[in-house]
Coordinates of C-alpha atoms in Angstrom, one line a residue:
M83 CA -3.8 -10.2 -24.1
T84 CA -0.1 -10.8 -24.3
D85 CA 2.1 -11.5 -21.3
S86 CA 3.9 -8.1 -21.8
S87 CA 0.7 -6.2 -21.3
W88 CA 0.1 -7.6 -17.8
W89 CA 3.5 -8.9 -16.6
Y90 CA 6.9 -7.3 -16.2
A91 CA 9.9 -9.0 -14.6
R92 CA 13.4 -7.8 -13.8
P93 CA 15.4 -10.8 -12.7
G94 CA 18.4 -8.8 -11.6
A95 CA 16.5 -6.7 -9.0
R96 CA 18.2 -8.4 -6.1
G97 CA 21.6 -7.5 -7.2
D98 CA 23.8 -4.8 -5.5
W99 CA 21.1 -2.1 -5.0
T100 CA 20.1 -1.4 -1.4
C101 CA 18.5 1.5 0.4
P102 CA 18.5 3.0 3.9
P103 CA 16.1 1.3 6.3
A104 CA 13.1 3.0 7.8
P105 CA 13.8 5.2 10.9
D106 CA 13.7 3.8 14.4
G107 CA 10.8 4.6 16.6
V108 CA 7.9 4.2 14.2
R109 CA 6.7 0.9 15.7
D110 CA 7.1 2.2 19.2
F111 CA 4.9 5.1 18.3
H112 CA 2.2 2.8 17.0
A113 CA 2.5 0.6 20.0
S114 CA 1.7 3.6 22.2
L115 CA -1.7 4.2 20.5
D116 CA -4.9 3.0 22.0
G117 CA -6.1 -0.2 20.2
Y118 CA -2.7 -1.1 18.7
A119 CA -2.0 -4.8 18.2
P120 CA -0.1 -6.6 15.5
T121 CA -2.5 -7.8 12.8
P122 CA -2.7 -11.6 12.1
L123 CA -0.3 -13.4 9.8
T124 CA -2.4 -16.4 8.9
E125 CA -0.9 -19.5 7.3
L126 CA -3.1 -21.1 4.6
P127 CA -1.8 -24.6 3.6
S128 CA -4.5 -25.1 1.0
L129 CA -3.2 -22.1 -1.0
A130 CA 0.3 -23.4 -0.8
D131 CA -0.9 -26.7 -2.3
Q132 CA -2.7 -24.8 -5.1
L133 CA 0.2 -22.6 -5.9
G134 CA 2.8 -25.4 -5.7
V135 CA 4.9 -23.8 -3.0
G136 CA 5.9 -24.7 0.6
R137 CA 4.0 -22.2 2.7
V138 CA 1.6 -19.3 2.1
Y139 CA 0.9 -16.6 4.7
V140 CA -1.7 -13.8 4.5
K141 CA -1.0 -10.6 6.4
D142 CA -4.6 -9.7 7.4
E143 CA -5.2 -5.9 7.6
S144 CA -9.0 -6.1 7.9
S145 CA -8.8 -4.5 11.4
R146 CA -5.9 -2.1 12.0
L147 CA -6.3 0.5 14.8
G148 CA -10.0 0.2 14.6
L149 CA -10.2 0.7 10.9
P150 CA -10.6 -1.9 8.1
A151 CA -7.3 -1.2 6.3
F152 CA -3.6 -0.7 6.8
K153 CA -3.7 3.0 6.0
A154 CA -4.0 4.1 9.6
L155 CA -0.3 3.3 10.1
G156 CA 0.8 5.9 7.6
A157 CA -1.8 8.6 8.4
S158 CA -1.2 8.4 12.2
W159 CA 2.6 8.7 11.9
A160 CA 2.5 11.5 9.3
V161 CA 0.0 13.6 11.3
H162 CA 2.1 13.0 14.5
R163 CA 5.1 14.3 12.6
V164 CA 3.2 17.3 11.2
L165 CA 1.9 18.3 14.6
A166 CA 5.3 17.8 16.2
E167 CA 7.0 20.1 13.6
R168 CA 4.4 22.8 14.2
R169 CA 4.8 22.6 18.0
R170 CA 8.5 22.9 17.5
Y171 CA 8.0 26.3 16.0
G172 CA 5.4 27.3 18.6
D173 CA 2.3 26.9 16.4
G174 CA -0.4 24.9 18.3
A175 CA -3.4 26.2 16.4
P176 CA -5.9 23.6 15.1
L177 CA -5.3 22.5 11.5
T178 CA -7.5 21.3 8.7
L179 CA -5.9 18.1 7.3
V180 CA -6.6 17.9 3.6
T181 CA -6.3 14.9 1.4
A182 CA -7.6 13.0 -1.6
T183 CA -8.6 9.3 -1.3
D184 CA -9.9 6.3 -3.0
G185 CA -11.4 5.4 0.5
N186 CA -9.1 4.0 3.1
H187 CA -6.4 6.7 3.4
G188 CA -9.1 9.5 3.7
R189 CA -10.9 7.7 6.4
A190 CA -7.6 7.1 8.3
V191 CA -6.7 10.8 8.0
A192 CA -10.2 11.8 9.1
R193 CA -10.1 9.4 12.1
T194 CA -6.6 10.7 13.2
A195 CA -7.8 14.3 12.9
R196 CA -10.9 13.6 15.0
L197 CA -8.8 11.8 17.7
L198 CA -6.3 14.7 17.9
G199 CA -8.8 17.5 17.8
Q200 CA -8.1 18.6 14.3
R201 CA -10.4 19.1 11.3
A202 CA -10.3 17.1 8.0
R203 CA -11.4 17.8 4.5
V204 CA -11.3 14.8 2.1
F205 CA -11.7 14.9 -1.7
V206 CA -13.2 11.7 -3.1
P207 CA -13.0 10.8 -6.8
R208 CA -15.6 9.1 -8.9
G209 CA -15.9 5.3 -8.5
V210 CA -15.7 5.3 -4.7
H211 CA -18.7 3.6 -3.2
P212 CA -21.1 5.9 -1.4
A213 CA -20.8 3.8 1.8
A214 CA -17.0 4.4 1.8
A215 CA -17.5 8.2 1.5
A216 CA -20.2 8.0 4.2
A217 CA -17.7 6.3 6.5
I218 CA -15.3 9.2 6.0
A219 CA -18.0 11.7 6.8
A220 CA -18.9 9.7 9.9
E221 CA -15.4 10.5 11.2
G222 CA -16.3 14.2 11.2
A223 CA -14.6 15.1 7.9
E224 CA -15.9 17.4 5.3
V225 CA -16.2 15.2 2.2
T226 CA -15.9 16.9 -1.3
P227 CA -16.9 14.7 -4.3
V228 CA -14.8 15.1 -7.4
A229 CA -16.3 14.1 -10.8
G230 CA -12.9 13.1 -12.2
P231 CA -10.4 10.3 -11.4
Y232 CA -8.1 10.0 -8.4
D233 CA -5.4 12.2 -10.0
E234 CA -7.9 15.0 -10.3
A235 CA -8.9 14.6 -6.7
V236 CA -5.3 14.9 -5.7
R237 CA -5.0 18.1 -7.6
R238 CA -8.1 19.5 -6.0
A239 CA -6.9 18.6 -2.5
A240 CA -3.5 20.2 -3.1
E241 CA -5.2 23.5 -4.2
A242 CA -7.5 23.5 -1.2
A243 CA -4.5 22.9 1.2
R244 CA -3.0 26.2 0.1
G245 CA -5.5 28.0 2.3
P246 CA -4.7 29.3 5.8
G247 CA -4.7 26.8 8.6
A248 CA -4.6 23.8 6.2
V249 CA -2.0 21.2 5.5
L250 CA -2.0 18.5 2.8
V251 CA -1.6 14.9 4.1
Q252 CA -1.4 13.0 0.9
D253 CA -0.1 9.5 0.4
T254 CA 1.5 10.2 -3.0
A255 CA 4.3 12.6 -3.8
W256 CA 5.4 14.8 -6.6
P257 CA 8.4 17.2 -7.0
G258 CA 8.0 19.9 -4.4
Y259 CA 5.7 17.8 -2.2
E260 CA 7.6 14.9 -0.8
E261 CA 8.2 15.2 3.0
I262 CA 4.8 14.3 4.3
P263 CA 4.3 11.4 1.8
G264 CA 7.7 10.2 3.0
W265 CA 6.4 10.2 6.6
I266 CA 3.4 8.2 5.5
V267 CA 5.7 5.5 3.9
E268 CA 7.7 5.4 7.1
G269 CA 4.4 4.7 9.0
Y270 CA 3.9 1.5 6.9
S271 CA 7.2 0.1 8.2
T272 CA 5.4 -1.2 11.3
L273 CA 3.5 -3.7 9.1
F274 CA 6.8 -5.3 7.9
A275 CA 8.4 -5.3 11.3
E276 CA 5.4 -7.3 12.5
I277 CA 5.8 -9.8 9.7
D278 CA 9.5 -10.3 10.7
D279 CA 8.5 -11.0 14.3
Q280 CA 5.7 -13.3 13.3
L281 CA 7.9 -15.3 11.0
G282 CA 11.0 -15.2 13.1
A283 CA 12.6 -13.4 10.2
P284 CA 15.2 -12.6 8.9
D285 CA 17.2 -15.2 10.9
S286 CA 15.0 -18.2 10.5
G287 CA 11.8 -17.5 8.7
S288 CA 12.5 -15.2 5.8
P289 CA 9.9 -15.1 3.0
D290 CA 10.9 -15.9 -0.5
L291 CA 8.2 -13.8 -2.1
V292 CA 6.1 -10.9 -0.8
A293 CA 3.1 -9.7 -2.9
V294 CA 2.0 -6.1 -2.5
P295 CA -1.1 -4.4 -3.9
V296 CA -0.1 -1.2 -5.6
G297 CA -1.9 2.1 -6.3
V298 CA 0.7 5.0 -6.4
G299 CA 3.3 2.6 -4.9
S300 CA 3.7 4.0 -1.4
L301 CA 3.2 0.6 0.4
A302 CA 5.4 -1.0 -2.2
Q303 CA 8.0 1.6 -1.4
A304 CA 7.8 0.7 2.2
A305 CA 8.2 -3.0 1.3
V306 CA 11.3 -2.2 -0.8
T307 CA 12.7 0.0 2.0
H308 CA 12.3 -2.9 4.5
Y309 CA 13.5 -5.8 2.3
R310 CA 16.3 -4.0 0.5
G311 CA 17.5 -2.2 3.6
R312 CA 19.0 -3.5 6.8
P313 CA 19.2 -6.4 7.7
Y314 CA 18.1 -8.0 4.5
G315 CA 19.9 -5.9 1.8
A316 CA 20.3 -7.6 -1.5
A317 CA 19.4 -11.0 0.0
G318 CA 15.8 -10.1 0.7
P319 CA 12.7 -11.8 -0.8
A320 CA 11.4 -11.3 -4.3
L321 CA 8.9 -8.4 -4.4
L322 CA 5.8 -8.6 -6.6
A323 CA 3.7 -5.5 -7.3
V324 CA 0.0 -6.2 -8.1
E325 CA -2.2 -3.7 -9.9
P326 CA -5.6 -3.6 -11.6
R327 CA -5.4 -3.9 -15.4
A328 CA -7.5 -0.8 -15.5
A329 CA -4.8 1.3 -13.7
A330 CA -1.4 -0.4 -14.1
C331 CA 0.7 2.7 -13.8
V332 CA 3.7 1.1 -12.1
L333 CA 3.8 -1.8 -14.5
A334 CA 3.7 0.6 -17.4
S335 CA 6.4 2.8 -15.8
L336 CA 8.7 -0.2 -15.2
A337 CA 8.3 -1.4 -18.8
G338 CA 9.1 2.1 -20.1
G339 CA 11.9 2.8 -17.7
E340 CA 10.5 6.0 -16.4
P341 CA 7.4 7.2 -14.6
V342 CA 4.3 7.5 -16.8
T343 CA 0.7 8.4 -16.3
V344 CA -1.9 6.1 -17.6
A345 CA -5.6 6.7 -18.2
T346 CA -7.5 4.8 -15.6
G347 CA -10.7 2.9 -16.1
E348 CA -13.4 1.5 -13.8
T349 CA -12.3 -1.2 -11.4
A350 CA -13.7 -2.8 -8.2
M351 CA -10.2 -2.4 -6.8
A352 CA -11.0 1.3 -6.0
G353 CA -8.1 1.8 -3.7
L354 CA -5.6 0.9 -6.4
N355 CA -7.3 3.0 -9.2
C356 CA -4.4 5.4 -9.5
G357 CA -2.8 6.7 -12.7
T358 CA 0.6 8.1 -11.6
P359 CA 3.3 6.6 -9.4
S360 CA 4.4 8.6 -6.4
S361 CA 7.7 10.5 -7.2
I362 CA 9.4 9.3 -4.0
A363 CA 8.3 5.7 -4.6
W364 CA 9.5 5.5 -8.2
P365 CA 13.3 5.0 -7.5
H366 CA 12.5 2.3 -5.0
L367 CA 10.1 0.6 -7.4
R368 CA 12.4 0.8 -10.3
H369 CA 15.4 -0.7 -8.5
G370 CA 13.8 -2.8 -5.8
L371 CA 10.8 -4.6 -7.4
D372 CA 11.4 -8.0 -9.0
A373 CA 8.2 -8.0 -11.0
A374 CA 4.8 -6.4 -11.5
V375 CA 1.5 -8.1 -12.6
A376 CA -1.8 -6.6 -13.5
V377 CA -5.0 -8.5 -12.7
T378 CA -8.7 -8.3 -13.6
D379 CA -11.6 -7.6 -11.4
A380 CA -12.8 -11.2 -11.9
D381 CA -9.3 -12.4 -10.7
S382 CA -9.6 -10.2 -7.6
A383 CA -13.2 -11.2 -6.9
R384 CA -12.4 -14.9 -7.1
A385 CA -9.4 -14.4 -4.7
A386 CA -11.6 -12.5 -2.2
R387 CA -14.2 -15.4 -2.3
D388 CA -11.5 -18.0 -1.7
L389 CA -9.9 -16.0 1.1
A390 CA -13.4 -15.6 2.7
A391 CA -13.9 -19.4 2.6
L392 CA -10.6 -19.7 4.4
G393 CA -11.6 -17.3 7.1
V394 CA -9.8 -14.1 5.9
S395 CA -11.9 -11.0 5.3
S396 CA -10.4 -9.4 2.2
G397 CA -11.7 -6.6 0.0
P398 CA -10.9 -6.4 -3.8
C399 CA -7.6 -4.5 -3.2
G400 CA -6.4 -6.9 -0.4
A401 CA -7.3 -9.9 -2.4
A402 CA -5.3 -8.6 -5.4
S403 CA -2.2 -10.1 -3.8
L404 CA -3.6 -13.6 -4.1
A405 CA -4.9 -12.9 -7.6
G406 CA -1.4 -11.6 -8.5
V407 CA 0.5 -14.6 -7.3
R408 CA -1.9 -16.9 -9.1
A409 CA -1.4 -15.1 -12.3
A410 CA 2.4 -15.2 -11.9
L411 CA 2.8 -18.7 -10.7
T412 CA 0.2 -20.7 -12.6
G413 CA -1.0 -21.0 -16.2
A414 CA 0.8 -20.7 -19.5
G415 CA 4.3 -19.5 -19.1
A416 CA 4.4 -20.1 -15.4
R417 CA 7.7 -21.8 -15.4
E418 CA 9.5 -18.8 -16.8
R419 CA 7.7 -16.4 -14.4
R420 CA 8.5 -18.7 -11.4
T421 CA 12.1 -18.7 -12.4
A422 CA 12.2 -14.9 -12.7
L423 CA 10.9 -14.7 -9.2
G424 CA 13.1 -17.5 -7.8
V425 CA 10.0 -19.3 -6.5
G426 CA 10.5 -23.1 -6.1
A427 CA 8.5 -25.9 -4.6
A428 CA 9.7 -25.1 -1.0
A429 CA 9.1 -21.3 -1.2
T430 CA 7.4 -19.2 1.5
L431 CA 5.0 -16.6 0.2
V432 CA 3.6 -13.6 2.1
L433 CA 0.5 -12.0 0.7
L434 CA -0.4 -8.5 1.9
S435 CA -4.2 -8.3 2.3
T436 CA -4.4 -4.6 2.8
E437 CA -8.1 -4.2 3.5
G438 CA -11.1 -6.1 4.8
T439 CA -14.5 -6.3 3.1
A440 CA -15.8 -3.4 5.2
A441 CA -13.2 -1.1 3.6
N442 CA -14.5 -1.3 0.0
P443 CA -18.2 -2.1 -0.3
Q444 CA -19.3 -3.5 -3.6
S445 CA -22.4 -2.7 -5.6
H446 CA -22.6 -6.1 -7.1

C-alpha cells in the first residue's frame, strides 16, 4: 500500500484561514447538567518516548455524563436547542427524536430523550455489535436495524423523521439539513475548552498536534473551529484526522479536493465506519486540517491494548488516535510526515480517545 492511499498532508493548512469560534454558553450548559465533570487529560510519558516527542496527553472520554463516549456533549446541547426553539413558538408537545447511529450517538440521543421526557427512535446499520444496540434499547429507545451501511441508516432515519411529532437529531449534515448538526458540533466545543483549562492553553500549554478520530467529520469540525478560531487563529496546533482504511471518506475527499462518498467495508472501528463527510464539516476539514491518516483494525487494536496497559480504557475508535500518530510519526517516510506536521522532539501531542471499551464491544 502506497503512502498516498493512507496519508494526506497539506503543509499550508495553518496559513491565513481562520473561522468563527464556537458560541458562548455551551460549556456553562453542560456544567449545569447532573453528573458533569471534565474528563481526564492523562499524560503518558512512555508514549512520548516511543513517539520521539516531548509530551503526550490522552483526553479520556470513557465516562462522559454517565455514558462511555463523548457523544453526549453534542446530543444534549442539540436537543436542548431543539426543545428551546419549539417552546419559543409555543409547542411543548412531546417529540420523537429520530437518529441513525454506529452506536454512541444513538445512545446519547436516547439517554437525553429519556431524561427530558421525550421518545427516541434509533436506526442501527449493519456491523454494530448487538450489545451496543441493546444499550440503546435499554435507554427506552425504539431500535430499528438496517441491513445496509451507515449512510443507508441515515437515509432511513431522515425518512422516518418526516412523520408528525418527530425531529431528526443527526450528527451529520447535508444540503437542506444543517442547523441541528451544527448544534451538535457546537456541543463538542466543551471538550476542547476543557483541554485548554487542563493544559493552561493557549497562554502557556498549547499543544503542537491534536489527533482526532473521524467518521463524518463532526468532531474534527469542532476541533478546527476551536483551534482555528479565537484565541488560536492561524497559530493553532497541527490537526490530524484519523480514519479506518475501510472507510476513509475524509482522506479521499481531501485528496480529491471535493467531498466524495466511498464504499465502506467492515471495521472494528464501528463508530468511524462512515462513507460521506458531513456537508457543514467539509469546508472546515478542507481548510483547517493539516493531515489525514487511515489506519488498520490491527493498528487500532494494538493501540487499545497499549492504552489499557497504561490505565486508559479506550475502544477501537478512541484508540485510533494513537494508531494514527504512530503511523504518521514512525516508520518509513516518518521524517517527511513529521516535517509536514511540524512535530519536533519537544512537541506536545493531545490524542482524543473518544470512547471507552464499554462503548464498542468486540466479538473477537
